[in-house]
mmCIF file of C-alpha atoms in Angstrom:
data_model
loop_
_atom_site.group_PDB
_atom_site.id
_atom_site.type_symbol
_atom_site.label_atom_id
_atom_site.label_comp_id
_atom_site.label_asym_id
_atom_site.label_seq_id
_atom_site.Cartn_x
_atom_site.Cartn_y
_atom_site.Cartn_z
ATOM 1 C CA MET A 272 114.277 108.323 70.351
ATOM 2 C CA ALA A 273 111.718 105.909 72.038
ATOM 3 C CA ASP A 274 109.969 103.860 69.238
ATOM 4 C CA PHE A 275 106.483 103.275 71.035
ATOM 5 C CA VAL A 276 103.579 101.361 70.086
ATOM 6 C CA GLY A 277 100.938 103.655 67.904
ATOM 7 C CA ILE A 278 103.449 105.708 66.635
ATOM 8 C CA GLU A 279 102.857 104.730 62.900
ATOM 9 C CA ILE A 280 99.109 105.728 63.906
ATOM 10 C CA ALA A 281 100.109 108.951 65.275
ATOM 11 C CA ILE A 282 102.140 109.928 62.321
ATOM 12 C CA VAL A 283 100.036 109.146 59.693
ATOM 13 C CA ILE A 284 97.269 111.274 61.946
ATOM 14 C CA VAL A 285 99.482 114.184 61.911
ATOM 15 C CA THR A 286 100.367 113.837 58.419
ATOM 16 C CA ALA A 287 96.979 113.683 57.087
ATOM 17 C CA SER A 288 95.840 116.895 59.319
ATOM 18 C CA ILE A 289 98.726 118.701 57.905
ATOM 19 C CA ILE A 290 97.358 117.902 54.476
ATOM 20 C CA LEU A 291 93.755 118.470 55.162
ATOM 21 C CA SER A 292 94.755 122.133 56.921
ATOM 22 C CA GLY A 293 96.920 122.738 53.491
ATOM 23 C CA ILE A 294 93.902 122.072 51.528
ATOM 24 C CA LEU A 295 91.612 124.302 53.643
ATOM 25 C CA ILE A 296 94.593 127.078 53.447
ATOM 26 C CA GLY A 297 94.511 126.606 49.763
ATOM 27 C CA LEU A 298 90.423 126.621 49.039
ATOM 28 C CA GLY A 299 90.218 129.759 51.216
ATOM 29 C CA ARG A 300 92.764 131.483 49.548
ATOM 30 C CA ALA A 301 91.548 130.382 46.032
ATOM 31 C CA PHE A 302 88.079 131.418 46.496
ATOM 32 C CA GLY A 303 88.439 134.324 49.013
ATOM 33 C CA TYR A 304 87.027 132.819 51.967
ATOM 34 C CA LYS A 305 88.681 134.282 54.891
ATOM 35 C CA LYS A 306 87.174 131.859 57.654
ATOM 36 C CA VAL A 307 87.982 129.030 55.692
ATOM 37 C CA GLU A 308 91.475 130.162 55.026
ATOM 38 C CA HIS A 309 91.983 131.139 58.848
ATOM 39 C CA PHE A 310 90.172 127.802 59.943
ATOM 40 C CA GLY A 311 92.971 125.941 57.890
ATOM 41 C CA ILE A 312 95.618 128.034 59.466
ATOM 42 C CA GLU A 313 94.305 127.018 62.797
ATOM 43 C CA GLU A 314 94.074 123.435 62.207
ATOM 44 C CA LEU A 315 97.853 123.709 61.063
ATOM 45 C CA LEU A 316 98.987 125.057 63.879
ATOM 46 C CA GLN A 317 97.224 122.229 66.131
ATOM 47 C CA SER A 318 98.677 119.601 63.633
ATOM 48 C CA ILE A 319 102.273 121.129 64.634
ATOM 49 C CA VAL A 320 101.040 120.687 68.052
ATOM 50 C CA ASN A 321 100.398 117.337 67.742
ATOM 51 C CA ALA A 322 103.510 116.904 65.887
ATOM 52 C CA ALA A 323 105.112 118.568 69.107
ATOM 53 C CA ILE A 324 103.255 116.244 71.489
ATOM 54 C CA ILE A 325 104.736 113.154 69.674
ATOM 55 C CA GLY A 326 107.970 114.238 70.087
ATOM 56 C CA SER A 327 107.734 115.210 73.533
ATOM 57 C CA PHE A 328 105.911 111.893 74.384
ATOM 58 C CA ALA A 329 108.870 110.025 72.834
ATOM 59 C CA VAL A 330 111.483 112.160 74.618
ATOM 60 C CA ILE A 331 109.809 111.631 78.053
ATOM 61 C CA ILE A 332 109.001 108.026 77.601
ATOM 62 C CA GLU A 333 113.215 107.646 76.699
ATOM 63 C CA LEU A 334 113.787 109.659 80.132
ATOM 64 C CA VAL A 335 111.715 108.034 82.410
ATOM 65 C CA ASP A 336 112.636 104.587 81.056
ATOM 66 C CA ALA A 337 116.409 105.480 81.742
ATOM 67 C CA VAL A 338 115.244 106.564 85.199
ATOM 68 C CA SER A 339 113.209 103.336 86.146
ATOM 69 C CA SER A 340 115.927 101.380 84.768
ATOM 70 C CA SER A 341 118.426 102.702 87.120
ATOM 71 C CA ILE A 342 116.016 102.280 90.106
ATOM 72 C CA VAL A 343 114.789 98.739 89.536
ATOM 73 C CA GLY A 344 118.591 97.327 88.773
ATOM 74 C CA ASP A 345 119.602 94.302 87.362
ATOM 75 C CA SER A 346 116.082 92.799 88.808
ATOM 76 C CA CYS A 347 113.894 92.852 85.599
ATOM 77 C CA PRO A 348 115.319 93.450 81.819
ATOM 78 C CA ILE A 349 115.597 96.626 80.376
ATOM 79 C CA GLY A 350 112.399 98.165 79.156
ATOM 80 C CA ASN A 351 109.787 100.774 79.598
ATOM 81 C CA ALA A 352 108.633 101.858 83.013
ATOM 82 C CA ILE A 353 105.188 99.896 82.595
ATOM 83 C CA SER A 354 107.000 96.692 81.814
ATOM 84 C CA GLN A 355 109.463 97.121 84.562
ATOM 85 C CA LEU A 356 106.538 97.644 87.331
ATOM 86 C CA SER A 357 104.681 94.554 86.114
ATOM 87 C CA CYS A 358 108.413 92.745 86.224
ATOM 88 C CA THR A 359 108.621 93.811 89.818
ATOM 89 C CA LEU A 360 105.287 92.978 90.892
ATOM 90 C CA ASP A 361 105.501 89.251 89.375
ATOM 91 C CA ALA A 362 108.913 89.086 91.155
ATOM 92 C CA LEU A 363 107.248 90.072 94.612
ATOM 93 C CA THR A 364 104.375 87.622 94.037
ATOM 94 C CA VAL A 365 106.938 84.721 93.660
ATOM 95 C CA SER A 366 108.464 85.847 96.554
ATOM 96 C CA LEU A 367 105.301 86.431 98.868
ATOM 97 C CA PHE A 368 104.275 82.768 97.711
ATOM 98 C CA SER A 369 107.077 81.278 99.136
ATOM 99 C CA PHE A 370 106.731 83.330 102.133
ATOM 100 C CA PHE A 371 103.035 82.220 102.460
ATOM 101 C CA SER A 372 104.247 78.514 102.304
ATOM 102 C CA GLU A 373 106.950 78.794 104.988
ATOM 103 C CA LEU A 374 104.417 80.520 107.111
ATOM 104 C CA VAL A 375 101.757 77.918 107.003
ATOM 105 C CA LYS A 376 104.638 75.232 107.866
ATOM 106 C CA THR A 377 105.546 77.421 110.851
ATOM 107 C CA SER A 378 101.968 77.741 111.852
ATOM 108 C CA ASN A 379 101.322 73.886 111.516
ATOM 109 C CA LEU A 380 104.244 73.475 113.544
ATOM 110 C CA VAL A 381 103.229 75.983 116.479
ATOM 111 C CA GLY A 382 99.762 74.558 116.185
ATOM 112 C CA TYR A 383 101.292 70.910 117.173
ATOM 113 C CA TYR A 384 102.771 71.982 120.227
ATOM 114 C CA GLN A 385 100.059 74.387 121.345
ATOM 115 C CA THR A 386 97.672 71.526 121.581
ATOM 116 C CA LEU A 387 100.290 69.081 122.918
ATOM 117 C CA SER A 388 99.023 67.679 126.174
ATOM 118 C CA LEU A 389 100.559 65.235 128.648
ATOM 119 C CA ASN A 390 98.461 63.244 130.883
ATOM 120 C CA PHE A 391 99.569 61.620 134.073
ATOM 121 C CA GLY A 392 96.481 60.046 135.125
ATOM 122 C CA SER A 393 95.517 62.335 137.890
ATOM 123 C CA PHE A 394 96.351 65.455 136.174
ATOM 124 C CA SER A 395 97.880 66.672 132.799
ATOM 125 C CA ILE A 396 99.452 69.517 131.877
ATOM 126 C CA SER A 397 99.819 71.528 128.303
ATOM 127 C CA PRO A 398 103.318 73.102 128.647
ATOM 128 C CA PHE A 399 102.728 75.247 125.384
ATOM 129 C CA THR A 400 99.098 76.160 125.651
ATOM 130 C CA ASN A 401 100.316 79.772 125.868
ATOM 131 C CA LEU A 402 101.489 79.391 122.172
ATOM 132 C CA SER A 403 97.518 80.099 121.483
ATOM 133 C CA SER A 404 98.288 83.914 121.020
ATOM 134 C CA VAL A 405 101.397 83.200 118.607
ATOM 135 C CA SER A 406 99.036 80.963 116.604
ATOM 136 C CA SER A 407 96.409 83.842 116.415
ATOM 137 C CA VAL A 408 99.330 86.288 115.110
ATOM 138 C CA LEU A 409 100.349 83.516 112.779
ATOM 139 C CA SER A 410 96.859 83.050 111.312
ATOM 140 C CA LEU A 411 96.546 86.657 110.857
ATOM 141 C CA GLN A 412 99.791 86.958 108.979
ATOM 142 C CA ILE A 413 98.539 84.220 106.607
ATOM 143 C CA LEU A 414 95.224 86.016 105.841
ATOM 144 C CA LEU A 415 97.156 89.195 105.243
ATOM 145 C CA THR A 416 99.836 87.541 103.051
ATOM 146 C CA ASN A 417 96.872 86.194 100.985
ATOM 147 C CA LEU A 418 95.249 89.641 100.747
ATOM 148 C CA ILE A 419 98.353 91.281 99.700
ATOM 149 C CA ILE A 420 98.937 88.894 96.804
ATOM 150 C CA LEU A 421 95.428 89.314 95.625
ATOM 151 C CA PHE A 422 96.357 93.268 95.708
ATOM 152 C CA LEU A 423 99.627 92.460 93.560
ATOM 153 C CA GLN A 424 97.870 90.328 91.182
ATOM 154 C CA LEU A 425 95.552 93.266 90.688
ATOM 155 C CA ASN A 426 98.117 95.776 90.275
ATOM 156 C CA SER A 427 99.812 93.321 87.639
ATOM 157 C CA GLN A 428 96.681 92.949 85.512
ATOM 158 C CA ILE A 429 96.260 96.706 85.720
ATOM 159 C CA ALA A 430 99.925 97.290 84.647
ATOM 160 C CA ILE A 431 99.418 94.635 81.649
ATOM 161 C CA PHE A 432 96.151 96.413 80.469
ATOM 162 C CA ILE A 433 97.905 99.924 80.540
ATOM 163 C CA GLY A 434 100.966 98.421 78.448
ATOM 164 C CA GLN A 435 98.589 96.820 76.228
ATOM 165 C CA ASN A 436 96.243 99.935 75.517
ATOM 166 C CA ALA A 437 97.572 103.062 76.850
ATOM 167 C CA LEU A 438 99.895 104.018 73.698
ATOM 168 C CA GLY A 439 98.173 101.434 71.169
ATOM 169 C CA LEU A 440 94.932 102.851 71.681
ATOM 170 C CA LEU A 441 94.363 105.956 74.048
ATOM 171 C CA PHE A 442 97.170 108.062 72.365
ATOM 172 C CA PRO A 443 96.348 107.632 68.851
ATOM 173 C CA VAL A 444 92.686 107.856 69.610
ATOM 174 C CA GLY A 445 93.472 111.032 71.386
ATOM 175 C CA LEU A 446 95.299 112.508 68.783
ATOM 176 C CA VAL A 447 92.345 111.984 66.256
ATOM 177 C CA LEU A 448 89.863 113.313 68.421
ATOM 178 C CA ARG A 449 92.162 116.522 69.204
ATOM 179 C CA THR A 450 92.400 117.115 65.753
ATOM 180 C CA PHE A 451 88.891 118.130 65.343
ATOM 181 C CA PHE A 452 87.691 121.170 66.796
ATOM 182 C CA ALA A 453 84.362 119.855 68.558
ATOM 183 C CA THR A 454 86.435 116.644 70.314
ATOM 184 C CA ARG A 455 89.303 118.763 71.165
ATOM 185 C CA ARG A 456 88.945 118.666 74.863
ATOM 186 C CA VAL A 457 87.974 115.033 74.879
ATOM 187 C CA GLY A 458 91.162 114.335 72.497
ATOM 188 C CA GLY A 459 93.239 116.316 75.024
ATOM 189 C CA PHE A 460 92.004 114.096 77.940
ATOM 190 C CA MET A 461 92.958 111.044 76.254
ATOM 191 C CA ILE A 462 96.408 112.002 75.505
ATOM 192 C CA ALA A 463 96.857 113.257 79.074
ATOM 193 C CA LEU A 464 95.660 110.202 80.249
ATOM 194 C CA SER A 465 97.760 107.825 77.993
ATOM 195 C CA LEU A 466 101.030 109.784 79.254
ATOM 196 C CA GLY A 467 99.854 109.546 82.811
ATOM 197 C CA LEU A 468 98.997 105.827 82.877
ATOM 198 C CA PHE A 469 101.930 104.854 80.813
ATOM 199 C CA ILE A 470 104.678 106.779 82.251
ATOM 200 C CA PHE A 471 103.887 108.521 85.370
ATOM 201 C CA TYR A 472 101.745 105.913 87.138
ATOM 202 C CA PRO A 473 104.487 103.269 87.229
ATOM 203 C CA ALA A 474 107.274 105.753 87.721
ATOM 204 C CA PHE A 475 105.801 106.834 91.280
ATOM 205 C CA ILE A 476 104.902 103.497 92.249
ATOM 206 C CA LEU A 477 109.011 102.410 91.243
ATOM 207 C CA ILE A 478 110.442 105.065 93.407
ATOM 208 C CA PHE A 479 109.094 102.937 96.830
ATOM 209 C CA PRO A 480 111.497 100.351 97.791
ATOM 210 C CA THR A 481 110.501 96.876 96.903
ATOM 211 C CA PRO A 482 110.253 94.511 100.339
ATOM 212 C CA ILE A 483 111.667 91.593 98.492
ATOM 213 C CA TYR A 484 114.898 91.598 100.785
ATOM 214 C CA GLU A 485 112.377 91.501 103.864
ATOM 215 C CA ILE A 486 110.221 88.665 102.577
ATOM 216 C CA ASP A 487 113.321 86.542 101.400
ATOM 217 C CA ASN A 488 114.876 87.219 104.719
ATOM 218 C CA SER A 489 111.697 86.177 106.790
ATOM 219 C CA SER A 490 111.303 83.013 104.780
ATOM 220 C CA ILE A 491 114.658 81.915 105.786
ATOM 221 C CA ASN A 492 113.967 82.524 109.229
ATOM 222 C CA MET A 493 110.777 80.345 108.965
ATOM 223 C CA VAL A 494 112.798 77.645 106.868
ATOM 224 C CA ASN A 495 115.557 77.432 109.511
ATOM 225 C CA PHE A 496 113.124 77.324 112.164
ATOM 226 C CA THR A 497 110.958 74.297 110.488
ATOM 227 C CA ASN A 498 114.000 72.353 109.714
ATOM 228 C CA ASN A 499 115.485 72.916 113.015
ATOM 229 C CA SER A 500 115.942 69.166 114.187
ATOM 230 C CA TYR A 501 115.379 70.214 117.840
ATOM 231 C CA TYR A 502 112.128 71.462 117.145
ATOM 232 C CA ALA A 503 110.844 68.593 114.930
ATOM 233 C CA PRO A 504 107.747 66.892 116.292
ATOM 234 C CA ILE A 505 108.366 64.015 118.469
ATOM 235 C CA PRO A 506 108.005 60.674 116.792
ATOM 236 C CA VAL A 507 105.252 58.152 118.018
ATOM 237 C CA VAL A 508 107.734 55.392 118.572
ATOM 238 C CA ASP A 509 109.599 57.513 120.910
ATOM 239 C CA LEU A 510 106.723 58.550 123.262
ATOM 240 C CA ASN A 511 107.288 55.342 125.366
ATOM 241 C CA ASP A 512 110.714 56.677 126.160
ATOM 242 C CA ASN A 513 110.573 58.456 129.680
ATOM 243 C CA TYR A 514 112.887 60.770 128.687
ATOM 244 C CA ALA A 515 111.471 62.088 125.308
ATOM 245 C CA ILE A 516 109.189 64.617 126.362
ATOM 246 C CA ALA A 517 111.079 65.694 129.103
ATOM 247 C CA GLY A 518 114.238 66.237 127.158
ATOM 248 C CA LYS A 519 112.609 67.760 124.357
ATOM 249 C CA LEU A 520 111.033 70.358 126.575
ATOM 250 C CA ASP A 521 114.553 71.471 128.010
ATOM 251 C CA ILE A 522 116.137 71.669 124.719
ATOM 252 C CA MET A 523 113.426 73.983 123.376
ATOM 253 C CA SER A 524 113.325 76.042 126.250
ATOM 254 C CA GLY A 525 116.914 76.786 125.881
ATOM 255 C CA ARG A 526 118.032 75.216 129.277
ATOM 256 C CA CYS A 527 120.042 72.318 127.775
ATOM 257 C CA THR A 528 123.871 73.060 127.039
ATOM 258 C CA ASN A 529 126.802 70.498 126.787
ATOM 259 C CA SER A 530 127.373 71.040 130.375
ATOM 260 C CA SER A 531 123.868 70.088 131.339
ATOM 261 C CA ASN A 532 123.983 67.021 133.467
ATOM 262 C CA SER A 533 120.110 66.041 132.590
ATOM 263 C CA THR A 534 119.574 62.766 131.244
ATOM 264 C CA GLY A 535 116.974 63.909 128.924
ATOM 265 C CA CYS A 536 119.576 66.670 127.486
ATOM 266 C CA LEU A 537 122.102 64.100 127.327
ATOM 267 C CA SER A 538 119.744 61.716 125.204
ATOM 268 C CA GLN A 539 118.935 64.300 122.923
ATOM 269 C CA ASN A 540 122.493 65.610 122.264
ATOM 270 C CA ILE A 541 123.483 62.066 121.294
ATOM 271 C CA SER A 542 120.754 61.769 118.724
ATOM 272 C CA GLN A 543 121.814 65.172 116.983
ATOM 273 C CA GLU A 544 124.823 63.667 114.800
ATOM 274 C CA ASN A 545 127.970 65.554 116.623
ATOM 275 C CA PHE A 546 126.015 68.667 116.560
ATOM 276 C CA THR A 547 126.176 70.371 120.010
ATOM 277 C CA LEU A 548 124.035 72.927 121.772
ATOM 278 C CA GLU A 549 126.644 75.313 122.485
ATOM 279 C CA ASN A 550 127.352 75.544 118.756
ATOM 280 C CA LEU A 551 123.455 76.275 118.106
ATOM 281 C CA SER A 552 120.747 79.015 119.110
ATOM 282 C CA VAL A 553 117.871 76.806 120.327
ATOM 283 C CA ASP A 554 115.155 79.112 122.079
ATOM 284 C CA PHE A 555 111.564 77.989 120.782
ATOM 285 C CA SER A 556 110.090 81.153 122.207
ATOM 286 C CA SER A 557 112.710 83.407 121.280
ATOM 287 C CA ASP A 558 112.798 82.062 117.618
ATOM 288 C CA LEU A 559 109.215 82.508 117.384
ATOM 289 C CA THR A 560 109.446 86.217 118.439
ATOM 290 C CA VAL A 561 112.068 86.923 115.666
ATOM 291 C CA ILE A 562 109.931 85.478 113.179
ATOM 292 C CA THR A 563 106.882 87.111 114.052
ATOM 293 C CA GLN A 564 108.623 90.361 114.278
ATOM 294 C CA SER A 565 110.557 89.727 110.692
ATOM 295 C CA ASN A 566 107.216 88.812 109.246
ATOM 296 C CA ASN A 567 105.478 91.949 110.395
ATOM 297 C CA VAL A 568 108.231 94.000 109.086
ATOM 298 C CA ALA A 569 108.004 92.026 105.597
ATOM 299 C CA LEU A 570 104.243 92.495 105.328
ATOM 300 C CA SER A 571 104.262 96.016 106.526
ATOM 301 C CA LYS A 572 106.417 97.002 103.750
ATOM 302 C CA SER A 573 104.684 94.401 101.267
ATOM 303 C CA LEU A 574 101.291 96.479 102.303
ATOM 304 C CA LEU A 575 102.998 99.667 101.317
ATOM 305 C CA TYR A 576 104.268 98.619 98.248
ATOM 306 C CA SER A 577 100.878 96.857 96.880
ATOM 307 C CA VAL A 578 98.432 99.172 98.281
ATOM 308 C CA ILE A 579 99.839 102.614 99.522
ATOM 309 C CA ALA A 580 102.195 103.244 96.513
ATOM 310 C CA PRO A 581 99.442 102.787 94.203
ATOM 311 C CA MET A 582 97.065 104.969 95.411
ATOM 312 C CA PHE A 583 99.718 107.579 96.151
ATOM 313 C CA SER A 584 100.845 107.308 92.517
ATOM 314 C CA LEU A 585 97.105 107.314 91.342
ATOM 315 C CA ILE A 586 96.493 110.591 92.979
ATOM 316 C CA LEU A 587 99.492 112.361 91.368
ATOM 317 C CA THR A 588 98.531 110.758 88.140
ATOM 318 C CA PHE A 589 95.008 112.028 88.406
ATOM 319 C CA VAL A 590 96.400 115.566 89.206
ATOM 320 C CA PHE A 591 98.727 115.392 86.309
ATOM 321 C CA VAL A 592 95.966 114.262 83.732
ATOM 322 C CA ARG A 593 93.789 117.124 85.041
ATOM 323 C CA GLU A 594 96.081 119.930 84.599
ATOM 324 C CA LEU A 595 97.297 118.720 81.249
ATOM 325 C CA THR A 596 94.089 118.226 80.013
ATOM 326 C CA SER A 597 93.406 121.882 80.799
ATOM 327 C CA VAL A 598 96.541 122.629 78.436
ATOM 328 C CA LEU A 599 96.042 120.010 75.548
ATOM 329 C CA GLY A 600 92.428 120.472 75.304
ATOM 330 C CA SER A 601 92.268 124.177 74.945
ATOM 331 C CA GLU A 602 92.655 126.215 71.814
ATOM 332 C CA ILE A 603 96.597 126.552 71.117
ATOM 333 C CA THR A 604 96.448 129.941 68.749
ATOM 334 C CA PHE A 605 99.359 132.316 67.616
ATOM 335 C CA LYS A 606 98.069 134.756 70.146
ATOM 336 C CA THR A 607 98.631 132.300 72.753
ATOM 337 C CA ILE A 608 101.858 131.276 71.885
ATOM 338 C CA ALA A 609 103.004 134.739 71.261
ATOM 339 C CA SER A 610 101.518 135.545 75.199
ATOM 340 C CA ILE A 611 103.876 132.795 76.341
#
């Protein structure tokens, strides 16, 4: 059976309430006070219910932990659902930070070519000026990535808070308050809240697929793009070469192959250390299109996991806590059990 934080306090509370109930029953019978005896019996029943809650809580934790472990897999160590959620959020944050770094590098490279202008004295041309739209998309993706990282850090802090206080504070205090007649409903609410936050809230988030694969795949695409020597910015010392700009533009447009007779293409081929253009996929515009689309997929799934999933889980947890509070906060008597 699962051994969770606060179980020792819960056992002490239940034991003390059983002893107190026994004392009330004994005093009521000894002095002939039926009300005191009946009150002691009712409190004894509530103590038994509290003991059943502890046992059920432990069994549910064990079951949910096994299910969440199968969902998470080997990416996080075996533990309870809230710790696995925290581990998953941290791993996702690390992947998104790498994604963010590569996105900034890609945006800088696109910005370089976007502002590139060739001056021929009487006129000038900017062959990549239309990249401004791509640059705007990448800028929005950078802002969205930063916002998603912020949401992930917020969810991680919430998970840490729940892991530290749900069973160590809310659950024992809820048992104490439920022991007494005047605070029974408040105690039932705190028990239901601790159960919902510690088990159901992380479990409903973990059922959503993590976007780590899509994020890492997009990061690899951007790494390949920025490390492609054919897309590297032209060194200043090469700008005096008549074919430096022309050859670079031909290659980046995808028009150069090994069969090309263009002097610019040939000079660029020779400088690539025996790598041939036929063996590479070199198309600046197409590669940018693939990158922006893969980034959109990665960011949409990240937004789903960092915002939509917690909201969905929070709504279900609220419904669960509300329904369970009405049961745990009510007077569970012999008549109630007999009617069930």
